[in-house]
PDB file of C-alpha atoms in Angstrom:
ATOM      1  CA  MET A 296     171.879 138.523 165.952  1.00  0.00           C
ATOM      2  CA  ALA A 297     174.252 136.420 165.581  1.00  0.00           C
ATOM      3  CA  HIS A 298     173.260 132.676 164.543  1.00  0.00           C
ATOM      4  CA  THR A 299     176.038 129.358 164.921  1.00  0.00           C
ATOM      5  CA  TYR A 300     175.842 126.333 163.938  1.00  0.00           C
ATOM      6  CA  GLU A 301     177.383 123.667 165.170  1.00  0.00           C
ATOM      7  CA  PHE A 302     177.936 121.220 162.075  1.00  0.00           C
ATOM      8  CA  PRO A 303     180.495 121.022 159.133  1.00  0.00           C
ATOM      9  CA  ARG A 304     179.578 122.405 156.207  1.00  0.00           C
ATOM     10  CA  PRO A 305     180.748 122.203 152.743  1.00  0.00           C
ATOM     11  CA  ALA A 306     181.408 124.747 150.393  1.00  0.00           C
ATOM     12  CA  LEU A 307     180.010 125.994 147.452  1.00  0.00           C
ATOM     13  CA  THR A 308     181.369 126.929 143.862  1.00  0.00           C
ATOM     14  CA  VAL A 309     180.127 126.596 140.247  1.00  0.00           C
ATOM     15  CA  ASP A 310     181.610 125.553 137.384  1.00  0.00           C
ATOM     16  CA  CYS A 311     180.550 126.266 133.313  1.00  0.00           C
ATOM     17  CA  VAL A 312     180.757 123.791 130.146  1.00  0.00           C
ATOM     18  CA  VAL A 313     180.144 126.540 127.259  1.00  0.00           C
ATOM     19  CA  PHE A 314     179.693 124.843 124.389  1.00  0.00           C
ATOM     20  CA  GLY A 315     180.156 126.877 120.932  1.00  0.00           C
ATOM     21  CA  PHE A 316     179.381 125.597 117.307  1.00  0.00           C
ATOM     22  CA  ASP A 317     182.437 126.884 114.451  1.00  0.00           C
ATOM     23  CA  GLY A 318     180.109 125.141 111.626  1.00  0.00           C
ATOM     24  CA  THR A 319     181.885 122.034 111.401  1.00  0.00           C
ATOM     25  CA  GLY A 320     181.721 120.699 114.914  1.00  0.00           C
ATOM     26  CA  LEU A 321     181.159 121.362 118.173  1.00  0.00           C
ATOM     27  CA  GLN A 322     183.170 122.450 120.148  1.00  0.00           C
ATOM     28  CA  VAL A 323     183.408 123.829 124.211  1.00  0.00           C
ATOM     29  CA  LEU A 324     185.861 126.399 126.137  1.00  0.00           C
ATOM     30  CA  LEU A 325     188.330 125.855 128.226  1.00  0.00           C
ATOM     31  CA  ILE A 326     190.765 127.674 131.332  1.00  0.00           C
ATOM     32  CA  ARG A 327     193.927 126.507 131.837  1.00  0.00           C
ATOM     33  CA  ARG A 328     194.715 127.563 136.356  1.00  0.00           C
ATOM     34  CA  GLY A 329     196.378 129.498 136.999  1.00  0.00           C
ATOM     35  CA  ILE A 330     196.552 128.179 140.757  1.00  0.00           C
ATOM     36  CA  GLU A 331     196.763 125.521 142.539  1.00  0.00           C
ATOM     37  CA  PRO A 332     195.195 123.069 142.822  1.00  0.00           C
ATOM     38  CA  PHE A 333     195.811 121.367 139.364  1.00  0.00           C
ATOM     39  CA  LEU A 334     198.606 124.524 138.383  1.00  0.00           C
ATOM     40  CA  GLY A 335     198.555 124.318 134.390  1.00  0.00           C
ATOM     41  CA  ALA A 336     195.233 121.014 133.967  1.00  0.00           C
ATOM     42  CA  TRP A 337     192.593 122.962 131.571  1.00  0.00           C
ATOM     43  CA  ALA A 338     189.664 122.988 133.735  1.00  0.00           C
ATOM     44  CA  LEU A 339     186.418 124.576 133.085  1.00  0.00           C
ATOM     45  CA  PRO A 340     185.815 127.899 134.252  1.00  0.00           C
ATOM     46  CA  GLY A 341     183.905 127.874 136.966  1.00  0.00           C
ATOM     47  CA  GLY A 342     185.025 129.632 141.094  1.00  0.00           C
ATOM     48  CA  PHE A 343     183.636 129.888 144.492  1.00  0.00           C
ATOM     49  CA  VAL A 344     180.438 132.068 145.280  1.00  0.00           C
ATOM     50  CA  ARG A 345     180.326 134.780 147.759  1.00  0.00           C
ATOM     51  CA  MET A 346     178.097 134.863 150.826  1.00  0.00           C
ATOM     52  CA  GLU A 347     176.336 137.396 149.538  1.00  0.00           C
ATOM     53  CA  GLU A 348     175.758 135.989 145.710  1.00  0.00           C
ATOM     54  CA  ASP A 349     172.635 134.388 144.175  1.00  0.00           C
ATOM     55  CA  LEU A 350     174.388 131.769 141.729  1.00  0.00           C
ATOM     56  CA  GLU A 351     173.652 132.241 138.835  1.00  0.00           C
ATOM     57  CA  ASP A 352     175.719 136.367 139.676  1.00  0.00           C
ATOM     58  CA  ALA A 353     178.006 133.378 140.326  1.00  0.00           C
ATOM     59  CA  ALA A 354     178.518 131.717 137.045  1.00  0.00           C
ATOM     60  CA  ARG A 355     178.219 134.430 135.640  1.00  0.00           C
ATOM     61  CA  ARG A 356     180.490 136.997 137.453  1.00  0.00           C
ATOM     62  CA  GLU A 357     183.095 133.569 137.093  1.00  0.00           C
ATOM     63  CA  LEU A 358     182.562 133.139 133.598  1.00  0.00           C
ATOM     64  CA  GLU A 359     183.415 137.061 133.063  1.00  0.00           C
ATOM     65  CA  GLU A 360     185.616 136.817 135.255  1.00  0.00           C
ATOM     66  CA  GLU A 361     188.073 134.049 133.513  1.00  0.00           C
ATOM     67  CA  THR A 362     186.964 133.644 129.654  1.00  0.00           C
ATOM     68  CA  SER A 363     185.397 137.794 129.311  1.00  0.00           C
ATOM     69  CA  LEU A 364     182.004 136.119 128.505  1.00  0.00           C
ATOM     70  CA  ARG A 365     179.641 138.184 129.410  1.00  0.00           C
ATOM     71  CA  ASP A 366     175.466 137.981 128.210  1.00  0.00           C
ATOM     72  CA  VAL A 367     175.405 134.528 127.096  1.00  0.00           C
ATOM     73  CA  PHE A 368     172.397 132.109 127.278  1.00  0.00           C
ATOM     74  CA  LEU A 369     173.201 130.158 130.297  1.00  0.00           C
ATOM     75  CA  GLU A 370     171.468 126.925 132.497  1.00  0.00           C
ATOM     76  CA  GLN A 371     171.453 125.575 135.137  1.00  0.00           C
ATOM     77  CA  LEU A 372     172.410 121.306 134.534  1.00  0.00           C
ATOM     78  CA  ARG A 373     173.264 119.768 138.213  1.00  0.00           C
ATOM     79  CA  THR A 374     175.178 119.955 141.257  1.00  0.00           C
ATOM     80  CA  PHE A 375     178.223 117.936 141.157  1.00  0.00           C
ATOM     81  CA  GLY A 376     179.015 116.796 145.626  1.00  0.00           C
ATOM     82  CA  THR A 377     180.871 113.376 145.609  1.00  0.00           C
ATOM     83  CA  PRO A 378     183.388 113.707 147.923  1.00  0.00           C
ATOM     84  CA  GLY A 379     186.801 113.806 147.207  1.00  0.00           C
ATOM     85  CA  ARG A 380     185.719 115.254 144.073  1.00  0.00           C
ATOM     86  CA  ASP A 381     188.138 118.533 145.384  1.00  0.00           C
ATOM     87  CA  PRO A 382     191.291 118.347 147.348  1.00  0.00           C
ATOM     88  CA  ARG A 383     190.667 121.316 148.713  1.00  0.00           C
ATOM     89  CA  GLY A 384     187.899 119.884 150.895  1.00  0.00           C
ATOM     90  CA  ARG A 385     184.873 118.990 150.734  1.00  0.00           C
ATOM     91  CA  VAL A 386     183.361 121.844 147.937  1.00  0.00           C
ATOM     92  CA  VAL A 387     180.255 120.945 146.521  1.00  0.00           C
ATOM     93  CA  SER A 388     179.326 122.550 142.872  1.00  0.00           C
ATOM     94  CA  VAL A 389     176.624 123.447 140.901  1.00  0.00           C
ATOM     95  CA  ALA A 390     177.446 123.860 136.864  1.00  0.00           C
ATOM     96  CA  TRP A 391     175.913 125.284 134.524  1.00  0.00           C
ATOM     97  CA  TYR A 392     176.091 124.789 130.978  1.00  0.00           C
ATOM     98  CA  ALA A 393     176.034 128.309 128.351  1.00  0.00           C
ATOM     99  CA  LEU A 394     175.576 127.819 124.489  1.00  0.00           C
ATOM    100  CA  VAL A 395     177.541 130.975 121.717  1.00  0.00           C
ATOM    101  CA  ARG A 396     179.345 131.108 118.815  1.00  0.00           C
ATOM    102  CA  PRO A 397     182.998 131.137 119.371  1.00  0.00           C
ATOM    103  CA  ASP A 398     183.487 133.671 116.935  1.00  0.00           C
ATOM    104  CA  GLN A 399     181.591 136.509 118.579  1.00  0.00           C
ATOM    105  CA  HIS A 400     183.442 135.035 121.693  1.00  0.00           C
ATOM    106  CA  PRO A 401     186.549 134.996 122.037  1.00  0.00           C
ATOM    107  CA  ALA A 402     189.073 132.816 124.291  1.00  0.00           C
ATOM    108  CA  LYS A 403     190.920 134.908 126.791  1.00  0.00           C
ATOM    109  CA  GLY A 404     192.005 133.728 129.873  1.00  0.00           C
ATOM    110  CA  ASP A 405     192.268 136.385 133.473  1.00  0.00           C
ATOM    111  CA  THR A 406     191.720 136.285 136.951  1.00  0.00           C
ATOM    112  CA  ASP A 407     193.713 132.804 137.863  1.00  0.00           C
ATOM    113  CA  ALA A 408     192.778 131.379 134.660  1.00  0.00           C
ATOM    114  CA  SER A 409     195.743 131.965 132.833  1.00  0.00           C
ATOM    115  CA  GLU A 410     195.148 130.802 129.951  1.00  0.00           C
ATOM    116  CA  ALA A 411     191.591 130.519 127.587  1.00  0.00           C
ATOM    117  CA  ALA A 412     191.407 128.331 124.013  1.00  0.00           C
ATOM    118  CA  TRP A 413     188.058 126.427 122.551  1.00  0.00           C
ATOM    119  CA  PHE A 414     188.786 123.037 121.873  1.00  0.00           C
ATOM    120  CA  PRO A 415     186.903 120.188 120.027  1.00  0.00           C
ATOM    121  CA  ILE A 416     184.705 117.855 122.167  1.00  0.00           C
ATOM    122  CA  GLY A 417     186.589 115.240 119.844  1.00  0.00           C
ATOM    123  CA  GLY A 418     189.860 116.536 121.340  1.00  0.00           C
ATOM    124  CA  LEU A 419     189.621 116.808 124.899  1.00  0.00           C
ATOM    125  CA  PRO A 420     193.188 117.462 127.110  1.00  0.00           C
ATOM    126  CA  GLY A 421     192.836 116.079 130.669  1.00  0.00           C
ATOM    127  CA  LEU A 422     190.607 118.349 132.361  1.00  0.00           C
ATOM    128  CA  ALA A 423     191.099 118.720 136.434  1.00  0.00           C
ATOM    129  CA  PHE A 424     189.059 117.610 139.139  1.00  0.00           C
ATOM    130  CA  ASP A 425     185.496 116.277 137.900  1.00  0.00           C
ATOM    131  CA  HIS A 426     185.449 118.503 134.981  1.00  0.00           C
ATOM    132  CA  ASP A 427     185.079 115.068 132.913  1.00  0.00           C
ATOM    133  CA  HIS A 428     182.070 114.201 134.600  1.00  0.00           C
ATOM    134  CA  ILE A 429     180.723 117.810 134.353  1.00  0.00           C
ATOM    135  CA  LEU A 430     181.018 117.773 130.370  1.00  0.00           C
ATOM    136  CA  ALA A 431     179.849 114.042 130.045  1.00  0.00           C
ATOM    137  CA  ALA A 432     176.605 115.240 131.965  1.00  0.00           C
ATOM    138  CA  ALA A 433     176.438 118.587 129.599  1.00  0.00           C
ATOM    139  CA  LEU A 434     177.036 117.129 126.478  1.00  0.00           C
ATOM    140  CA  GLU A 435     173.816 114.551 127.523  1.00  0.00           C
ATOM    141  CA  ARG A 436     171.750 116.972 128.587  1.00  0.00           C
ATOM    142  CA  LEU A 437     172.999 118.893 125.252  1.00  0.00           C
ATOM    143  CA  ARG A 438     171.697 115.623 123.264  1.00  0.00           C
ATOM    144  CA  GLY A 439     168.113 115.288 124.854  1.00  0.00           C
ATOM    145  CA  LYS A 440     167.851 119.014 124.931  1.00  0.00           C
ATOM    146  CA  ILE A 441     167.635 119.015 120.973  1.00  0.00           C
ATOM    147  CA  ARG A 442     164.954 116.178 120.342  1.00  0.00           C
ATOM    148  CA  TYR A 443     162.645 118.673 122.705  1.00  0.00           C
ATOM    149  CA  GLN A 444     163.712 122.149 121.937  1.00  0.00           C
ATOM    150  CA  PRO A 445     164.705 123.834 119.302  1.00  0.00           C
ATOM    151  CA  VAL A 446     169.195 124.501 119.655  1.00  0.00           C
ATOM    152  CA  GLY A 447     170.267 126.616 116.744  1.00  0.00           C
ATOM    153  CA  PHE A 448     169.890 130.629 117.891  1.00  0.00           C
ATOM    154  CA  GLU A 449     172.925 131.218 120.154  1.00  0.00           C
ATOM    155  CA  LEU A 450     174.998 129.037 118.295  1.00  0.00           C
ATOM    156  CA  LEU A 451     174.783 129.652 114.348  1.00  0.00           C
ATOM    157  CA  PRO A 452     174.786 133.134 112.878  1.00  0.00           C
ATOM    158  CA  ARG A 453     171.490 135.373 111.845  1.00  0.00           C
ATOM    159  CA  HIS A 454     171.475 133.739 108.120  1.00  0.00           C
ATOM    160  CA  PHE A 455     172.393 130.232 107.582  1.00  0.00           C
ATOM    161  CA  THR A 456     171.466 127.153 105.502  1.00  0.00           C
ATOM    162  CA  LEU A 457     170.404 124.135 106.381  1.00  0.00           C
ATOM    163  CA  THR A 458     173.148 122.631 105.733  1.00  0.00           C
ATOM    164  CA  GLN A 459     174.552 124.188 108.374  1.00  0.00           C
ATOM    165  CA  LEU A 460     171.364 123.566 110.900  1.00  0.00           C
ATOM    166  CA  GLN A 461     171.467 119.724 110.151  1.00  0.00           C
ATOM    167  CA  ALA A 462     175.899 119.799 110.531  1.00  0.00           C
ATOM    168  CA  LEU A 463     174.851 121.397 113.929  1.00  0.00           C
ATOM    169  CA  TYR A 464     172.377 118.981 114.801  1.00  0.00           C
ATOM    170  CA  GLU A 465     175.127 116.079 113.771  1.00  0.00           C
ATOM    171  CA  ALA A 466     177.944 117.519 115.816  1.00  0.00           C
ATOM    172  CA  ILE A 467     175.408 117.361 118.699  1.00  0.00           C
ATOM    173  CA  LEU A 468     174.618 114.100 118.723  1.00  0.00           C
ATOM    174  CA  GLY A 469     177.801 112.997 117.147  1.00  0.00           C
ATOM    175  CA  ARG A 470     176.395 110.940 113.926  1.00  0.00           C
ATOM    176  CA  PRO A 471     174.678 111.348 110.335  1.00  0.00           C
ATOM    177  CA  ILE A 472     171.391 112.190 110.281  1.00  0.00           C
ATOM    178  CA  ASP A 473     169.164 111.747 106.636  1.00  0.00           C
ATOM    179  CA  LYS A 474     168.475 114.368 104.866  1.00  0.00           C
ATOM    180  CA  ARG A 475     165.956 114.202 103.834  1.00  0.00           C
ATOM    181  CA  ASN A 476     163.506 113.612 106.943  1.00  0.00           C
ATOM    182  CA  PHE A 477     165.634 115.798 109.100  1.00  0.00           C
ATOM    183  CA  ARG A 478     164.700 118.784 106.841  1.00  0.00           C
ATOM    184  CA  LYS A 479     160.636 118.039 106.145  1.00  0.00           C
ATOM    185  CA  LYS A 480     160.445 117.378 110.289  1.00  0.00           C
ATOM    186  CA  LEU A 481     162.337 120.670 111.041  1.00  0.00           C
ATOM    187  CA  LEU A 482     160.736 122.449 108.407  1.00  0.00           C
ATOM    188  CA  SER A 483     156.801 122.066 109.715  1.00  0.00           C
ATOM    189  CA  PHE A 484     156.763 123.362 112.533  1.00  0.00           C
ATOM    190  CA  ASP A 485     157.386 127.240 111.282  1.00  0.00           C
ATOM    191  CA  PHE A 486     160.137 128.170 112.733  1.00  0.00           C
ATOM    192  CA  LEU A 487     162.388 128.874 110.149  1.00  0.00           C
ATOM    193  CA  THR A 488     161.393 131.780 107.888  1.00  0.00           C
ATOM    194  CA  PRO A 489     163.363 131.301 104.266  1.00  0.00           C
ATOM    195  CA  LEU A 490     164.881 134.517 103.030  1.00  0.00           C
ATOM    196  CA  ASP A 491     165.457 135.242  98.962  1.00  0.00           C
ATOM    197  CA  GLU A 492     168.686 135.251  99.848  1.00  0.00           C
ATOM    198  CA  PHE A 493     171.561 132.204  98.449  1.00  0.00           C
ATOM    199  CA  THR A 494     175.080 131.304  98.702  1.00  0.00           C
ATOM    200  CA  SER A 495     177.564 132.702  97.014  1.00  0.00           C
ATOM    201  CA  GLY A 496     181.566 130.400  96.327  1.00  0.00           C
ATOM    202  CA  ALA A 497     182.423 128.146  94.299  1.00  0.00           C
ATOM    203  CA  HIS A 498     179.100 125.579  95.390  1.00  0.00           C
ATOM    204  CA  ARG A 499     176.228 125.243  94.089  1.00  0.00           C
ATOM    205  CA  PRO A 500     174.333 128.185  95.665  1.00  0.00           C
ATOM    206  CA  ALA A 501     171.935 127.527  98.919  1.00  0.00           C
ATOM    207  CA  ARG A 502     169.069 129.353 100.098  1.00  0.00           C
ATOM    208  CA  LEU A 503     169.539 131.222 103.819  1.00  0.00           C
ATOM    209  CA  HIS A 504     167.075 131.366 106.621  1.00  0.00           C
ATOM    210  CA  ARG A 505     166.093 132.710 109.759  1.00  0.00           C
ATOM    211  CA  PHE A 506     165.177 132.082 112.639  1.00  0.00           C
ATOM    212  CA  ASP A 507     161.662 133.221 113.293  1.00  0.00           C
ATOM    213  CA  ARG A 508     161.968 133.968 117.048  1.00  0.00           C
ATOM    214  CA  ARG A 509     158.695 134.951 118.053  1.00  0.00           C
ATOM    215  CA  LYS A 510     157.584 131.273 116.680  1.00  0.00           C
ATOM    216  CA  TYR A 511     161.648 129.896 117.486  1.00  0.00           C
ATOM    217  CA  ASP A 512     160.937 130.914 121.818  1.00  0.00           C
ATOM    218  CA  ALA A 513     157.168 130.583 121.547  1.00  0.00           C
ATOM    219  CA  ALA A 514     157.807 125.991 120.209  1.00  0.00           C
ATOM    220  CA  ALA A 515     161.512 126.338 123.062  1.00  0.00           C
ATOM    221  CA  LYS A 516     159.104 127.285 125.448  1.00  0.00           C
ATOM    222  CA  ARG A 517     156.460 124.065 124.396  1.00  0.00           C
ATOM    223  CA  GLY A 518     158.174 122.150 123.183  1.00  0.00           C
ATOM    224  CA  PHE A 519     158.177 119.285 120.663  1.00  0.00           C
ATOM    225  CA  LEU A 520     158.961 116.255 119.845  1.00  0.00           C
ATOM    226  CA  PHE A 521     161.472 115.905 117.211  1.00  0.00           C
ATOM    227  CA  ASP A 522     162.719 112.564 116.824  1.00  0.00           C
ATOM    228  CA  LEU A 523     165.656 111.488 115.110  1.00  0.00           C
TER     229      LEU A 523
END
């Protein structure tokens, strides 16, 4: 038997903040809207949740439809529901964030996104809706996260130098880190494996490392205090 509900119901959307690291700086994936409202404006990937959809399924579907990204790390951020945030009516959005490597996920617009592109976090265009607020909240979450969980497996190449890992942390925090203290603290957590491989080129060779996935996942699960 069908039931009716006497009160107005808001629409529900999902929005996704996709962070990437190009080796020097933190980036975010944006789409250019191909429909109104905000036609032609840059925005976070996202869209309306279908009646039969789970929230995470909706977020993953929208990501794939609008940017071609699939099978990525995805974590729920929070809900945004300030009245007036969407000119189409009363719309509540559940935001998610993802961590990927831009070289493995080239930007490709589709469906109602006429274009998709990676932007440096310090050089973003104006964003549609309240997406600047959502992005700021996601960046704050990421900066907090690296203090109690390891971050890097999704953002760095399989083999990397400690300098690259430090550059990642500095890009997320937006400030320099003391090299000696960073390496001492990080190596104490025992989820990095030094390799008998080195970088090549004109500069002094640097040892490559990889994450021990088992120890990395255990550290991420139990958490730790990484005071930077």
